PDB file of C-alpha atoms in Angstrom:
ATOM      1  CA  MET A 155    -111.301  94.633 105.975  1.00  0.00           C
ATOM      2  CA  THR A 156    -108.184  96.793 105.861  1.00  0.00           C
ATOM      3  CA  ASP A 157    -105.888  96.840 102.836  1.00  0.00           C
ATOM      4  CA  ARG A 158    -103.271  94.991 104.907  1.00  0.00           C
ATOM      5  CA  GLY A 159    -105.863  92.303 105.649  1.00  0.00           C
ATOM      6  CA  LYS A 160    -106.791  92.108 101.962  1.00  0.00           C
ATOM      7  CA  ALA A 161    -103.128  91.767 101.032  1.00  0.00           C
ATOM      8  CA  GLN A 162    -102.706  88.895 103.487  1.00  0.00           C
ATOM      9  CA  GLU A 163    -105.891  87.233 102.195  1.00  0.00           C
ATOM     10  CA  ILE A 164    -104.541  87.442  98.628  1.00  0.00           C
ATOM     11  CA  LEU A 165    -101.248  85.896  99.693  1.00  0.00           C
ATOM     12  CA  ASN A 166    -102.994  83.094 101.582  1.00  0.00           C
ATOM     13  CA  ARG A 167    -105.587  82.054  99.023  1.00  0.00           C
ATOM     14  CA  SER A 168    -105.178  79.278  96.495  1.00  0.00           C
ATOM     15  CA  ASP A 169    -104.064  80.023  92.942  1.00  0.00           C
ATOM     16  CA  ASN A 170    -106.611  77.726  91.310  1.00  0.00           C
ATOM     17  CA  LYS A 171    -108.423  80.385  89.276  1.00  0.00           C
ATOM     18  CA  PRO A 172    -108.725  80.018  85.499  1.00  0.00           C
ATOM     19  CA  GLY A 173    -105.789  81.559  83.659  1.00  0.00           C
ATOM     20  CA  ARG A 174    -103.424  81.269  86.586  1.00  0.00           C
ATOM     21  CA  SER A 175    -100.394  79.092  86.440  1.00  0.00           C
ATOM     22  CA  ASP A 176     -99.295  76.747  89.174  1.00  0.00           C
ATOM     23  CA  SER A 177     -96.766  78.694  91.243  1.00  0.00           C
ATOM     24  CA  LYS A 178     -94.615  75.541  91.507  1.00  0.00           C
ATOM     25  CA  LEU A 179     -94.241  75.550  87.717  1.00  0.00           C
ATOM     26  CA  SER A 180     -93.872  79.278  87.217  1.00  0.00           C
ATOM     27  CA  ARG A 181     -90.444  80.815  87.126  1.00  0.00           C
ATOM     28  CA  TYR A 182     -91.699  84.356  87.719  1.00  0.00           C
ATOM     29  CA  ASN A 183     -94.216  86.089  89.958  1.00  0.00           C
ATOM     30  CA  ILE A 184     -95.863  89.181  88.507  1.00  0.00           C
ATOM     31  CA  LEU A 185     -97.774  91.559  90.771  1.00  0.00           C
ATOM     32  CA  VAL A 186    -100.667  93.146  88.863  1.00  0.00           C
ATOM     33  CA  ALA A 187    -102.057  96.306  90.504  1.00  0.00           C
ATOM     34  CA  GLU A 188    -105.295  97.127  88.713  1.00  0.00           C
ATOM     35  CA  ASP A 189    -108.649  98.215  90.152  1.00  0.00           C
ATOM     36  CA  GLU A 190    -110.819  96.978  87.268  1.00  0.00           C
ATOM     37  CA  TYR A 191    -111.709  93.294  87.582  1.00  0.00           C
ATOM     38  CA  VAL A 192    -112.004  92.833  83.794  1.00  0.00           C
ATOM     39  CA  ASN A 193    -108.476  94.166  83.290  1.00  0.00           C
ATOM     40  CA  ARG A 194    -107.078  91.913  86.033  1.00  0.00           C
ATOM     41  CA  ALA A 195    -108.799  88.934  84.362  1.00  0.00           C
ATOM     42  CA  TYR A 196    -107.286  89.958  81.003  1.00  0.00           C
ATOM     43  CA  PHE A 197    -103.783  90.025  82.503  1.00  0.00           C
ATOM     44  CA  ASN A 198    -104.418  86.683  84.247  1.00  0.00           C
ATOM     45  CA  ILE A 199    -105.383  85.026  80.968  1.00  0.00           C
ATOM     46  CA  ILE A 200    -102.440  86.397  78.990  1.00  0.00           C
ATOM     47  CA  LEU A 201     -99.828  85.822  81.677  1.00  0.00           C
ATOM     48  CA  GLY A 202    -101.236  82.478  82.824  1.00  0.00           C
ATOM     49  CA  LYS A 203    -100.992  81.099  79.289  1.00  0.00           C
ATOM     50  CA  HIS A 204     -97.289  81.918  79.373  1.00  0.00           C
ATOM     51  CA  ASN A 205     -96.681  80.304  82.736  1.00  0.00           C
ATOM     52  CA  TYR A 206     -96.348  83.453  84.825  1.00  0.00           C
ATOM     53  CA  ASN A 207     -97.771  83.380  88.333  1.00  0.00           C
ATOM     54  CA  VAL A 208    -100.073  86.389  88.767  1.00  0.00           C
ATOM     55  CA  ILE A 209    -100.604  88.044  92.129  1.00  0.00           C
ATOM     56  CA  GLU A 210    -103.481  90.525  92.038  1.00  0.00           C
ATOM     57  CA  ALA A 211    -103.960  93.785  93.904  1.00  0.00           C
ATOM     58  CA  GLU A 212    -107.024  95.983  93.447  1.00  0.00           C
ATOM     59  CA  ASN A 213    -105.272  99.206  94.480  1.00  0.00           C
ATOM     60  CA  GLY A 214    -101.823 100.620  95.119  1.00  0.00           C
ATOM     61  CA  SER A 215    -102.027 100.212  98.886  1.00  0.00           C
ATOM     62  CA  ILE A 216    -102.670  96.480  98.609  1.00  0.00           C
ATOM     63  CA  ALA A 217     -99.928  96.197  95.976  1.00  0.00           C
ATOM     64  CA  PHE A 218     -97.397  97.834  98.275  1.00  0.00           C
ATOM     65  CA  ASP A 219     -98.467  95.683 101.241  1.00  0.00           C
ATOM     66  CA  ILE A 220     -98.018  92.544  99.128  1.00  0.00           C
ATOM     67  CA  PHE A 221     -94.679  93.782  97.822  1.00  0.00           C
ATOM     68  CA  LYS A 222     -93.232  94.544 101.246  1.00  0.00           C
ATOM     69  CA  SER A 223     -94.592  91.278 102.735  1.00  0.00           C
ATOM     70  CA  GLY A 224     -91.557  89.384 101.490  1.00  0.00           C
ATOM     71  CA  GLN A 225     -93.456  87.516  98.764  1.00  0.00           C
ATOM     72  CA  LYS A 226     -91.115  86.948  95.809  1.00  0.00           C
ATOM     73  CA  ILE A 227     -92.106  89.468  93.142  1.00  0.00           C
ATOM     74  CA  ASP A 228     -90.153  89.569  89.897  1.00  0.00           C
ATOM     75  CA  LEU A 229     -92.033  92.331  88.086  1.00  0.00           C
ATOM     76  CA  VAL A 230     -94.890  94.754  88.757  1.00  0.00           C
ATOM     77  CA  ILE A 231     -97.608  95.769  86.309  1.00  0.00           C
ATOM     78  CA  MET A 232     -99.266  98.929  87.620  1.00  0.00           C
ATOM     79  CA  ASP A 233    -102.332 100.928  86.653  1.00  0.00           C
ATOM     80  CA  LEU A 234    -102.133 104.643  87.455  1.00  0.00           C
ATOM     81  CA  LYS A 235    -105.644 105.652  88.436  1.00  0.00           C
ATOM     82  CA  MET A 236    -106.829 103.458  91.311  1.00  0.00           C
ATOM     83  CA  PRO A 237    -108.742 104.103  94.530  1.00  0.00           C
ATOM     84  CA  VAL A 238    -107.113 104.275  97.989  1.00  0.00           C
ATOM     85  CA  MET A 239    -103.572 104.708  96.609  1.00  0.00           C
ATOM     86  CA  ASP A 240    -102.877 105.562  92.981  1.00  0.00           C
ATOM     87  CA  GLY A 241    -100.210 103.986  90.822  1.00  0.00           C
ATOM     88  CA  TRP A 242     -97.846 106.941  91.030  1.00  0.00           C
ATOM     89  CA  GLU A 243     -97.619 106.733  94.832  1.00  0.00           C
ATOM     90  CA  ALA A 244     -97.472 102.921  94.853  1.00  0.00           C
ATOM     91  CA  THR A 245     -94.678 103.029  92.271  1.00  0.00           C
ATOM     92  CA  ARG A 246     -92.705 105.532  94.375  1.00  0.00           C
ATOM     93  CA  LEU A 247     -93.093 103.374  97.506  1.00  0.00           C
ATOM     94  CA  ILE A 248     -92.203 100.124  95.746  1.00  0.00           C
ATOM     95  CA  ARG A 249     -89.203 101.747  94.050  1.00  0.00           C
ATOM     96  CA  ALA A 250     -88.003 103.141  97.406  1.00  0.00           C
ATOM     97  CA  HIS A 251     -88.347  99.663  98.922  1.00  0.00           C
ATOM     98  CA  ASP A 252     -86.471  97.922  96.067  1.00  0.00           C
ATOM     99  CA  SER A 253     -84.497  99.871  93.487  1.00  0.00           C
ATOM    100  CA  ARG A 254     -84.019  96.801  91.238  1.00  0.00           C
ATOM    101  CA  ILE A 255     -87.645  95.720  90.750  1.00  0.00           C
ATOM    102  CA  ARG A 256     -89.009  96.304  87.262  1.00  0.00           C
ATOM    103  CA  ILE A 257     -92.261  98.276  87.087  1.00  0.00           C
ATOM    104  CA  ILE A 258     -94.361  98.532  83.935  1.00  0.00           C
ATOM    105  CA  ILE A 259     -97.150 101.104  84.007  1.00  0.00           C
ATOM    106  CA  ILE A 260    -100.149 100.296  81.831  1.00  0.00           C
ATOM    107  CA  SER A 261    -102.674 103.089  81.744  1.00  0.00           C
ATOM    108  CA  ALA A 262    -105.410 104.652  79.658  1.00  0.00           C
ATOM    109  CA  TYR A 263    -103.821 108.010  80.405  1.00  0.00           C
ATOM    110  CA  GLY A 264    -101.567 108.422  77.391  1.00  0.00           C
ATOM    111  CA  LEU A 265    -100.679 112.073  77.702  1.00  0.00           C
ATOM    112  CA  ASN A 266     -96.957 112.817  77.644  1.00  0.00           C
ATOM    113  CA  GLY A 267     -97.146 114.563  81.020  1.00  0.00           C
ATOM    114  CA  GLU A 268     -98.656 111.459  82.618  1.00  0.00           C
ATOM    115  CA  LYS A 269     -95.993 109.249  81.060  1.00  0.00           C
ATOM    116  CA  GLN A 270     -93.207 111.480  82.349  1.00  0.00           C
ATOM    117  CA  ARG A 271     -94.815 111.617  85.796  1.00  0.00           C
ATOM    118  CA  ALA A 272     -94.901 107.796  85.884  1.00  0.00           C
ATOM    119  CA  LEU A 273     -91.268 107.556  84.807  1.00  0.00           C
ATOM    120  CA  ASP A 274     -90.327 110.149  87.441  1.00  0.00           C
ATOM    121  CA  ALA A 275     -92.125 108.028  90.071  1.00  0.00           C
ATOM    122  CA  GLY A 276     -89.837 105.113  89.199  1.00  0.00           C
ATOM    123  CA  ALA A 277     -91.514 103.201  86.382  1.00  0.00           C
ATOM    124  CA  ASP A 278     -89.241 101.441  83.921  1.00  0.00           C
ATOM    125  CA  MET A 279     -91.763 101.585  81.084  1.00  0.00           C
ATOM    126  CA  VAL A 280     -95.176 103.105  80.354  1.00  0.00           C
ATOM    127  CA  MET A 281     -97.590 101.400  77.962  1.00  0.00           C
ATOM    128  CA  PRO A 282    -101.024 102.645  76.847  1.00  0.00           C
ATOM    129  CA  LYS A 283    -104.269 100.740  77.402  1.00  0.00           C
ATOM    130  CA  PRO A 284    -105.497  98.709  75.762  1.00  0.00           C
ATOM    131  CA  VAL A 285    -102.251  96.756  75.569  1.00  0.00           C
ATOM    132  CA  LYS A 286    -101.922  93.994  73.005  1.00  0.00           C
ATOM    133  CA  PRO A 287    -100.782  90.624  74.370  1.00  0.00           C
ATOM    134  CA  ASP A 288     -97.682  90.457  72.161  1.00  0.00           C
ATOM    135  CA  LYS A 289     -96.562  93.948  73.218  1.00  0.00           C
ATOM    136  CA  LEU A 290     -97.097  93.113  76.902  1.00  0.00           C
ATOM    137  CA  LEU A 291     -95.201  89.833  76.652  1.00  0.00           C
ATOM    138  CA  SER A 292     -92.377  91.516  74.759  1.00  0.00           C
ATOM    139  CA  ALA A 293     -92.086  94.188  77.471  1.00  0.00           C
ATOM    140  CA  ILE A 294     -92.062  91.552  80.217  1.00  0.00           C
ATOM    141  CA  SER A 295     -89.437  89.438  78.469  1.00  0.00           C
ATOM    142  CA  ARG A 296     -87.243  92.522  78.174  1.00  0.00           C
ATOM    143  CA  TYR A 297     -87.020  92.679  81.973  1.00  0.00           C
ATOM    144  CA  LEU A 298     -87.201  89.024  83.041  1.00  0.00           C
TER     145      LEU A 298
END
């Protein structure tokens, strides 16, 4: 299946997974671009408990396809190192598509050069992995 097909499948499927909030109750949709399933599940649990609707993408290409599909996205959480399309390129494309969207990079790559590269690509904030729930929620509330 192509990334575009995967993006459409994600948009069409039900949000009845554990940790997800009901999109009718959620005020905000957060796109989480992360290739590691365990990390996506972690974000789902944290964000779902706080009534955010999580939309998952397993790589930057799928994230960009979802973003440009017209789905309401209020904030993006982006990993940097992903297959198919990395977080730097996905951030550049999303930022070019919408200059107002808030993008938080969360990555295990904590070197200053990587942080600056992410900010240059259009990220609003860069946070190191592992991210503590309170720090993540504080960063999100700063932008939403």
